[in-house]
Short mmCIF file of C-alpha atoms in Angstrom, two decimals:
data_model
loop_
_atom_site.label_atom_id
_atom_site.label_comp_id
_atom_site.label_asym_id
_atom_site.label_seq_id
_atom_site.Cartn_x
_atom_site.Cartn_y
_atom_site.Cartn_z
CA MET E 1 -8.73 -33.01 -8.47
CA MET E 2 -6.81 -32.07 -12.07
CA SER E 3 -9.51 -31.82 -14.91
CA THR E 4 -9.39 -34.00 -18.57
CA PRO E 5 -7.36 -32.01 -20.04
CA PRO E 6 -10.19 -31.91 -23.88
CA ASN E 7 -9.02 -33.68 -26.56
CA PRO E 8 -8.66 -32.33 -30.07
CA ASP E 9 -9.54 -34.62 -31.86
CA GLN E 10 -13.03 -34.90 -30.50
CA PRO E 11 -15.49 -33.18 -32.33
CA VAL E 12 -17.60 -30.67 -30.30
CA PRO E 13 -21.34 -31.19 -30.25
CA PRO E 14 -23.04 -28.34 -31.77
CA PRO E 15 -24.81 -26.28 -29.59
CA ALA E 16 -28.58 -26.74 -28.47
CA ALA E 17 -31.10 -25.13 -31.05
CA PRO E 18 -33.28 -23.19 -28.85
CA HIS E 19 -36.45 -24.65 -28.23
CA GLN E 20 -39.67 -23.33 -30.49
CA TYR E 21 -43.13 -23.26 -28.62
CA LEU E 22 -44.79 -24.01 -31.35
CA LYS E 23 -44.90 -26.63 -34.20
CA TYR E 24 -46.45 -27.85 -37.19
CA ILE E 25 -48.97 -30.24 -37.14
CA GLY E 26 -48.44 -33.19 -39.84
CA GLN E 27 -46.37 -32.84 -42.38
CA ALA E 28 -48.29 -31.86 -45.17
CA PRO E 29 -51.48 -29.12 -45.90
CA ASP E 30 -55.23 -30.13 -44.50
CA LYS E 31 -56.50 -32.88 -47.54
CA ALA E 32 -59.51 -31.41 -47.62
CA ILE E 33 -58.64 -28.06 -48.29
CA VAL E 34 -56.13 -30.09 -50.56
CA ARG E 35 -59.07 -31.93 -52.49
CA GLU E 36 -61.21 -28.60 -52.73
CA LEU E 37 -58.29 -26.17 -54.30
CA ALA E 38 -57.93 -28.71 -56.68
CA VAL E 39 -61.22 -29.41 -57.67
CA GLN E 40 -61.49 -25.85 -58.09
CA LEU E 41 -58.79 -25.75 -60.02
CA ALA E 42 -59.60 -28.19 -62.32
CA ASN E 43 -63.31 -27.26 -63.14
CA HIS E 44 -60.97 -23.49 -63.45
CA PHE E 45 -58.47 -25.07 -65.61
CA PHE E 46 -60.39 -27.70 -67.86
CA ARG E 47 -63.78 -26.49 -67.74
CA HIS E 48 -65.50 -29.86 -68.99
CA GLU E 49 -68.76 -28.02 -71.52
CA GLN E 50 -68.32 -24.84 -69.04
CA LEU E 51 -70.13 -27.19 -66.65
CA SER E 52 -68.51 -27.39 -62.84
CA LEU E 53 -66.75 -30.97 -62.27
CA SER E 54 -67.47 -32.78 -58.50
CA ARG E 55 -64.35 -34.03 -56.87
CA ASN E 56 -65.86 -37.70 -57.76
CA GLN E 57 -66.82 -36.67 -61.70
CA TRP E 58 -62.74 -35.78 -61.97
CA SER E 59 -61.21 -38.20 -60.46
CA LYS E 60 -63.03 -40.22 -63.43
CA GLU E 61 -61.46 -38.20 -65.96
CA PRO E 62 -58.84 -38.65 -68.57
CA LYS E 63 -55.72 -36.37 -68.46
CA ARG E 64 -56.28 -32.96 -69.53
CA VAL E 65 -54.66 -29.86 -71.46
CA CYS E 66 -55.26 -26.68 -71.21
CA ASP E 67 -54.89 -24.41 -73.96
CA TRP E 68 -54.44 -20.90 -73.34
CA GLU E 69 -53.54 -18.19 -74.61
CA LEU E 70 -50.55 -15.13 -73.26
CA LEU E 71 -51.73 -11.51 -74.25
CA VAL E 72 -49.25 -8.94 -74.16
CA ARG E 73 -49.86 -6.06 -74.76
CA ASN E 74 -47.87 -3.88 -77.31
CA GLU E 75 -47.24 0.01 -77.28
CA ASP E 76 -49.44 0.87 -79.88
CA GLU E 77 -52.52 -0.59 -76.96
CA SER E 78 -53.33 -3.75 -79.60
CA VAL E 79 -52.61 -7.26 -78.11
CA THR E 80 -50.96 -9.95 -79.66
CA PRO E 81 -51.82 -13.47 -78.36
CA SER E 82 -48.72 -16.47 -77.69
CA PRO E 83 -50.26 -19.74 -77.93
CA ARG E 84 -49.60 -22.16 -75.28
CA LYS E 85 -50.24 -25.07 -73.31
CA SER E 86 -50.32 -26.87 -70.26
CA THR E 87 -48.76 -30.56 -69.56
CA PRO E 88 -51.22 -33.29 -69.39
CA LEU E 89 -53.26 -33.36 -66.00
CA GLN E 90 -55.81 -35.13 -64.47
CA LEU E 91 -57.01 -33.88 -60.75
CA SER E 92 -54.62 -36.79 -58.66
CA ASP E 93 -51.63 -34.89 -60.62
CA ILE E 94 -53.16 -31.08 -59.46
CA GLU E 95 -53.29 -32.56 -55.75
CA ARG E 96 -50.32 -34.30 -55.34
CA HIS E 97 -48.82 -31.13 -56.63
CA LEU E 98 -50.69 -28.81 -54.23
CA SER E 99 -49.63 -31.20 -51.08
CA THR E 100 -46.24 -31.41 -52.32
CA ASN E 101 -45.65 -28.02 -52.95
CA GLY E 102 -47.65 -26.27 -50.43
CA THR E 103 -48.71 -23.49 -53.24
CA LEU E 104 -49.37 -23.44 -56.52
CA ARG E 105 -46.71 -23.74 -59.14
CA PHE E 106 -48.06 -23.09 -62.02
CA ALA E 107 -45.54 -22.03 -64.31
CA ASP E 108 -44.14 -25.71 -63.27
CA LEU E 109 -47.41 -27.44 -65.11
CA GLY E 110 -47.74 -25.13 -68.00
CA LEU E 111 -50.28 -23.42 -66.50
CA PRO E 112 -51.78 -19.60 -66.07
CA ASP E 113 -52.18 -16.97 -63.40
CA PRO E 114 -55.56 -18.73 -61.41
CA MET E 115 -55.25 -15.37 -60.20
CA CYS E 116 -59.25 -13.14 -60.77
CA ARG E 117 -57.71 -10.34 -62.63
CA TRP E 118 -60.56 -7.93 -61.18
CA LEU E 119 -59.73 -8.50 -57.35
CA ASP E 120 -55.61 -9.64 -57.59
CA ALA E 121 -53.82 -8.17 -60.49
CA SER E 122 -51.69 -4.99 -58.75
CA MET E 123 -50.13 -2.50 -60.24
CA LYS E 124 -47.43 -0.17 -58.55
CA ILE E 125 -46.06 2.84 -59.83
CA SER E 126 -42.42 4.29 -58.14
CA PRO E 127 -41.47 7.48 -60.02
CA GLY E 128 -37.87 7.97 -58.77
CA PHE E 129 -38.09 11.62 -61.06
CA HIS E 130 -40.23 14.81 -61.73
CA ALA E 131 -40.05 15.58 -65.22
CA LEU E 132 -41.00 19.27 -66.59
CA PRO E 133 -42.17 19.94 -69.97
CA ALA E 134 -39.77 20.40 -73.00
CA LYS E 135 -38.49 24.06 -73.28
CA GLY E 136 -40.23 26.24 -75.31
CA SER E 137 -43.57 24.75 -73.64
CA HIS E 138 -44.85 27.12 -70.92
CA SER E 139 -48.48 27.04 -71.96
CA LYS E 140 -50.48 26.86 -68.97
CA ALA E 141 -51.59 23.11 -70.19
CA ALA E 142 -47.81 22.33 -69.99
CA GLN E 143 -47.67 20.05 -67.47
CA ALA E 144 -45.19 17.12 -65.85
CA LEU E 145 -44.81 13.99 -67.32
CA THR E 146 -47.80 12.20 -65.50
CA PHE E 147 -48.18 8.54 -64.65
CA TYR E 148 -51.95 6.99 -64.41
CA ALA E 149 -52.92 3.92 -63.20
CA LYS E 150 -55.57 1.89 -65.07
CA SER E 151 -57.94 0.28 -62.52
CA ASN E 152 -59.29 -3.04 -61.83
CA LEU E 153 -62.95 -1.92 -60.91
CA GLY E 154 -64.05 -1.00 -64.70
CA PRO E 155 -63.30 2.19 -66.38
CA ARG E 156 -66.46 4.70 -64.41
CA PHE E 157 -64.29 3.89 -61.15
CA PRO E 158 -63.92 7.35 -60.42
CA LEU E 159 -60.38 7.06 -58.80
CA VAL E 160 -57.51 6.29 -60.90
CA PRO E 161 -54.17 6.72 -58.63
CA THR E 162 -51.60 9.36 -60.49
CA LEU E 163 -48.20 10.58 -59.71
CA ASP E 164 -46.29 13.40 -61.64
CA ARG E 165 -43.50 13.38 -58.94
CA GLU E 166 -41.30 11.09 -56.92
CA GLY E 167 -44.13 8.69 -55.03
CA THR E 168 -45.34 5.55 -54.88
CA ALA E 169 -48.69 4.32 -56.20
CA TYR E 170 -51.33 1.01 -55.87
CA THR E 171 -53.66 -0.19 -58.26
CA SER E 172 -55.01 -2.56 -55.85
CA PHE E 173 -53.22 -4.69 -52.20
CA GLN E 174 -55.51 -7.75 -51.84
CA SER E 175 -52.15 -9.86 -53.29
CA SER E 176 -50.26 -7.86 -50.99
CA LEU E 177 -52.01 -8.08 -48.16
CA LEU E 178 -51.77 -12.35 -48.62
CA THR E 179 -49.18 -12.50 -49.28
CA ARG E 180 -47.86 -10.45 -46.06
CA LEU E 181 -49.95 -12.65 -43.72
CA GLY E 182 -48.69 -15.57 -45.09
CA THR E 183 -44.72 -14.83 -44.48
CA LEU E 184 -46.09 -13.27 -41.01
CA ARG E 185 -47.80 -16.76 -40.08
CA ALA E 186 -44.90 -18.95 -40.93
CA LYS E 187 -42.50 -16.04 -39.13
CA LEU E 188 -43.78 -16.30 -35.84
CA VAL E 189 -43.95 -20.55 -35.80
CA ALA E 190 -40.18 -20.33 -37.39
CA THR E 191 -39.13 -17.53 -34.37
CA SER E 192 -41.04 -18.91 -31.60
CA ASP E 193 -37.98 -20.05 -29.77
CA VAL E 194 -37.87 -15.66 -29.45
CA PRO E 195 -41.98 -15.24 -28.18
CA HIS E 196 -40.62 -12.34 -25.63
CA GLU E 197 -38.48 -10.23 -27.89
CA ASP E 198 -40.82 -7.11 -28.88
CA THR E 199 -40.33 -6.94 -32.95
CA TRP E 200 -42.28 -10.99 -32.28
CA PHE E 201 -45.15 -9.85 -30.48
CA GLU E 202 -45.14 -6.54 -33.24
CA ASP E 203 -45.05 -9.21 -36.14
CA PHE E 204 -48.47 -10.83 -34.10
CA ARG E 205 -49.91 -7.33 -34.18
CA ALA E 206 -49.76 -6.89 -37.50
CA LEU E 207 -50.79 -10.36 -38.57
CA VAL E 208 -54.09 -9.59 -36.65
CA GLY E 209 -54.39 -6.20 -38.67
CA GLU E 210 -53.53 -7.67 -41.95
CA CYS E 211 -56.15 -10.07 -40.69
CA VAL E 212 -59.58 -8.11 -40.77
CA ALA E 213 -57.46 -6.01 -43.66
CA LEU E 214 -57.55 -8.87 -46.30
CA ILE E 215 -61.56 -9.22 -45.11
CA GLU E 216 -62.66 -5.27 -45.54
CA ASN E 217 -60.30 -5.31 -48.20
CA THR E 218 -62.03 -7.84 -50.43
CA LEU E 219 -65.24 -6.51 -49.46
CA HIS E 220 -64.95 -3.05 -51.11
CA GLN E 221 -63.72 -4.49 -54.05
CA ALA E 222 -66.78 -6.75 -54.55
CA TYR E 223 -69.08 -3.00 -53.56
CA PHE E 224 -66.83 -0.73 -55.99
CA LYS E 225 -67.27 -3.45 -59.14
CA ALA E 226 -70.77 -4.25 -58.21
CA GLN E 227 -70.82 -0.41 -58.97
CA TYR E 228 -69.20 0.15 -61.16
CA ASP E 229 -68.54 -2.68 -63.43
CA PRO E 230 -71.18 -5.61 -62.72
CA LEU E 231 -70.38 -9.43 -63.52
CA PRO E 232 -73.51 -10.66 -64.59
CA GLY E 233 -75.90 -12.23 -62.81
CA TRP E 234 -74.76 -9.26 -60.01
CA THR E 235 -76.95 -6.56 -58.72
CA PHE E 236 -76.12 -3.41 -56.95
CA ASP E 237 -78.69 -1.57 -54.92
CA PRO E 238 -77.42 0.33 -52.60
CA ALA E 239 -80.73 0.68 -50.39
CA ALA E 240 -80.04 -2.96 -49.74
CA LEU E 241 -76.23 -2.55 -48.88
CA GLY E 242 -76.73 0.75 -46.68
CA GLU E 243 -73.76 2.78 -45.73
CA ARG E 244 -69.99 1.69 -46.36
CA HIS E 245 -69.16 3.61 -43.28
CA GLY E 246 -70.13 3.24 -39.86
CA ARG E 247 -71.43 -0.77 -40.00
CA ARG E 248 -71.03 -3.83 -37.79
CA ILE E 249 -68.34 -5.43 -41.19
CA LEU E 250 -70.11 -8.51 -40.03
CA ASP E 251 -72.90 -7.25 -41.64
CA LYS E 252 -70.62 -5.80 -44.78
CA ILE E 253 -70.26 -9.44 -45.02
CA LYS E 254 -74.17 -9.88 -46.20
CA TRP E 255 -73.31 -7.62 -49.44
CA ILE E 256 -71.33 -10.98 -50.99
CA TYR E 257 -75.05 -12.72 -51.02
CA GLN E 258 -77.29 -9.23 -51.50
CA ILE E 259 -74.04 -8.69 -54.78
CA THR E 260 -73.87 -11.90 -56.47
CA GLY E 261 -77.42 -13.85 -54.76
CA HIS E 262 -74.62 -16.89 -53.99
CA GLU E 263 -75.17 -18.30 -50.72
CA PHE E 264 -72.20 -18.90 -49.02
CA HIS E 265 -71.52 -20.60 -45.51
CA ALA E 266 -68.64 -20.14 -43.59
CA ASP E 267 -70.13 -20.28 -39.89
CA SER E 268 -66.68 -21.75 -38.18
CA GLU E 269 -65.06 -19.39 -40.81
CA ILE E 270 -67.13 -15.93 -39.38
CA LYS E 271 -66.21 -17.55 -35.93
CA ALA E 272 -62.16 -17.33 -35.87
CA PHE E 273 -62.49 -13.80 -37.85
CA VAL E 274 -64.45 -12.50 -34.77
CA VAL E 275 -61.82 -14.14 -32.91
CA ILE E 276 -59.12 -12.48 -34.90
CA LYS E 277 -61.06 -9.27 -35.65
CA GLY E 278 -61.45 -8.93 -31.24
CA LEU E 279 -57.81 -8.90 -31.17
CA ARG E 280 -57.25 -6.67 -34.10
CA ASN E 281 -59.20 -3.55 -31.97
CA HIS E 282 -57.38 -4.30 -28.27
CA LEU E 283 -53.89 -4.30 -30.34
CA GLN E 284 -54.75 -1.33 -32.43
CA HIS E 285 -56.45 0.51 -29.46
CA PHE E 286 -54.95 -0.35 -26.28
CA ASP E 287 -57.74 -0.96 -24.85
CA PRO E 288 -57.82 -2.02 -22.39
CA PRO E 289 -53.53 -1.16 -21.89
CA SER E 290 -52.77 -4.52 -20.39
CA PHE E 291 -51.60 -7.99 -22.37
CA ALA E 292 -51.32 -11.53 -21.19
CA CYS E 293 -51.55 -14.49 -23.07
CA THR E 294 -50.64 -18.64 -23.23
CA TRP E 295 -48.36 -19.74 -26.11
CA GLU E 296 -51.87 -22.30 -25.38
CA GLU E 297 -53.86 -19.82 -26.93
CA MET E 298 -51.42 -18.15 -29.64
CA ALA E 299 -51.27 -21.75 -31.35
CA ASP E 300 -55.31 -21.28 -31.47
CA TRP E 301 -55.42 -17.36 -32.47
CA LEU E 302 -52.72 -18.62 -35.18
CA ASN E 303 -54.85 -21.74 -36.47
CA ALA E 304 -57.58 -18.74 -36.30
CA ALA E 305 -55.85 -16.93 -38.97
CA LEU E 306 -56.28 -19.49 -41.29
CA GLY E 307 -59.67 -19.80 -40.49
CA VAL E 308 -59.62 -15.34 -41.99
CA ALA E 309 -57.88 -17.28 -45.38
CA GLN E 310 -60.97 -19.44 -45.41
CA LEU E 311 -63.40 -16.95 -45.12
CA ALA E 312 -61.83 -14.90 -48.40
CA TRP E 313 -61.78 -18.24 -50.14
CA ARG E 314 -65.36 -18.90 -49.53
CA MET E 315 -66.82 -14.91 -50.48
CA ARG E 316 -64.04 -15.34 -53.02
CA THR E 317 -65.84 -18.51 -54.84
CA ALA E 318 -69.20 -16.74 -54.04
CA LEU E 319 -68.13 -14.01 -55.78
CA GLY E 320 -66.68 -16.38 -58.75
CA ALA E 321 -63.03 -15.29 -58.71
CA THR E 322 -60.61 -18.29 -59.10
CA PRO E 323 -57.73 -18.04 -55.54
CA SER E 324 -54.48 -16.65 -56.32
CA VAL E 325 -51.52 -17.71 -55.63
CA PRO E 326 -50.65 -16.09 -52.52
CA LEU E 327 -54.41 -17.55 -50.42
CA ILE E 328 -53.75 -20.84 -52.31
CA ALA E 329 -50.24 -20.76 -50.66
CA LEU E 330 -51.59 -20.02 -47.16
CA LEU E 331 -54.77 -21.38 -46.76
CA LEU E 332 -51.97 -24.76 -47.08
CA GLN E 333 -50.04 -23.84 -44.32
CA ARG E 334 -50.85 -26.40 -41.91
CA ARG E 335 -52.00 -25.54 -38.72
CA VAL E 336 -50.21 -25.37 -35.32
CA THR E 337 -49.83 -26.02 -32.24
CA PHE E 338 -48.08 -25.35 -28.70
CA SER E 339 -44.28 -27.58 -27.52
CA PRO E 340 -43.59 -27.70 -24.33
CA LYS E 341 -40.10 -28.03 -23.26
CA ASP E 342 -41.03 -30.51 -21.24
CA PRO E 343 -43.64 -32.62 -22.73
CA THR E 344 -43.48 -35.67 -20.31
CA ARG E 345 -44.15 -33.22 -17.04
CA PRO E 346 -47.77 -32.88 -15.92
CA ARG E 347 -49.74 -29.96 -16.92
CA PHE E 348 -52.81 -28.31 -15.04
CA LYS E 349 -55.56 -27.20 -17.39
CA GLN E 350 -55.42 -23.65 -17.61
CA PRO E 351 -57.39 -21.64 -15.23
CA ALA E 352 -60.16 -19.19 -16.72
CA TYR E 353 -57.90 -16.25 -14.95
CA VAL E 354 -54.51 -17.34 -16.61
CA GLY E 355 -53.66 -15.88 -19.90
CA TYR E 356 -55.82 -14.16 -22.00
CA ALA E 357 -58.73 -13.54 -19.96
CA SER E 358 -57.06 -11.63 -17.04
CA THR E 359 -56.34 -8.63 -19.84
CA SER E 360 -59.83 -8.68 -21.86
CA GLU E 361 -62.09 -5.96 -21.88
CA GLN E 362 -64.20 -9.10 -20.49
CA THR E 363 -62.51 -8.53 -16.94
CA LEU E 364 -62.26 -5.02 -17.28
CA ALA E 365 -65.78 -4.88 -17.62
CA LYS E 366 -66.09 -7.18 -14.79
CA GLY E 367 -64.19 -4.25 -12.54
CA ALA E 368 -63.62 -6.88 -9.50
CA LYS E 369 -59.67 -7.57 -9.62
CA PRO E 370 -59.31 -11.29 -8.84
CA SER E 371 -57.86 -12.65 -6.11
CA LEU E 372 -54.26 -14.06 -5.70
CA LEU E 373 -53.88 -17.52 -4.85
CA PRO E 374 -51.61 -19.21 -2.36
CA GLY E 375 -47.90 -19.52 -4.00
CA HIS E 376 -48.77 -17.62 -6.16
CA ILE E 377 -45.14 -14.72 -6.88
CA LEU E 378 -45.76 -11.16 -7.45
CA MET E 379 -44.11 -9.43 -10.45
CA HIS E 380 -43.53 -5.65 -10.04
CA GLY E 381 -40.99 -3.05 -11.35
CA SER E 382 -37.09 -3.35 -10.09
CA TYR E 383 -37.20 0.42 -8.69
CA GLU E 384 -39.05 3.36 -9.05
CA THR E 385 -38.58 6.74 -8.47
CA ARG E 386 -39.95 9.50 -6.03
CA ILE E 387 -38.57 13.26 -6.22
CA LEU E 388 -38.28 14.85 -2.75
CA ARG E 389 -38.29 18.34 -2.95
CA SER E 390 -36.54 21.16 -5.12
CA GLU E 391 -34.89 24.22 -4.12
CA THR E 392 -32.91 26.89 -5.50
CA SER E 393 -28.60 26.36 -6.84
#
């Protein structure tokens, strides 16, 4: 039988898109997060006689304009103020903006950047040269052109990132950590059609590592801010805070209350952090030296990463710090769920011995290898080598 030749006039259908095992839930960010962020931003930008209003109170307020100044620092260290005004805004406008954009585009609204200067402001210096002193300057005090990066943690903070030649220096990692977390999480979802690739797994390892680094970085910045440049009402008691090193990070989270006196409730966020921290320890030290997970578990972990971002948010709020734009964008990322290739096919509930449990520290501690069930497929390497003998040539 002869096959029918292709019709050149018939359009060729596009190739089927690779299946993504992870997908976002819903079309918009979590409404509760949007509302809470909007109230926090309204209280920051449109202070009502220096008092914080509730969402119900703000919803009754007319449109407001934020009067602010952009402070431009001159070469002689003087500051020139440049007056600015925002567009008239109500709380509902901020909520709509956050929900639609998935972030705060403050410039579009005529607002200033809401960053907390001591926590978020970051300076990076990267000179690409080594400049010797002018000719004739050969005294012992002569030195190369040197760059000093001013600290965010007050004039008494003893560390000053300094370079007099090619190199790089940073004053804060808070913004870069938050930006990288948002980028990594979005990338893991977008590329979940190839989760077997080594690069995908390395991105996941980086995500859980950066989650823990974010909390540690926030805690240490708060500690040093309290020690060298405390805000009004803060307390720095070294005996009560204890050592910075060799401590459980869950104990160090108590620093926030000990420094500020402000309670913050984050039970679910701390539970998410404990899960992520356990993964970080496993994937950082490779102890146990194996790893397995199902994509249902991966979806849960990517959602737990949002819980870590919310923990950082709760900590910042207790510290009196507004949420930065990278944090807002991360908080407004949607939750994800596992997407099977054939959603109509029946599925068993995941057994307790499958996935991460098969490689966890808890399973290793039991010391008993699970028995293989009927119908299993035992995977092994395709080949191995064995040296039979050695002889002289």
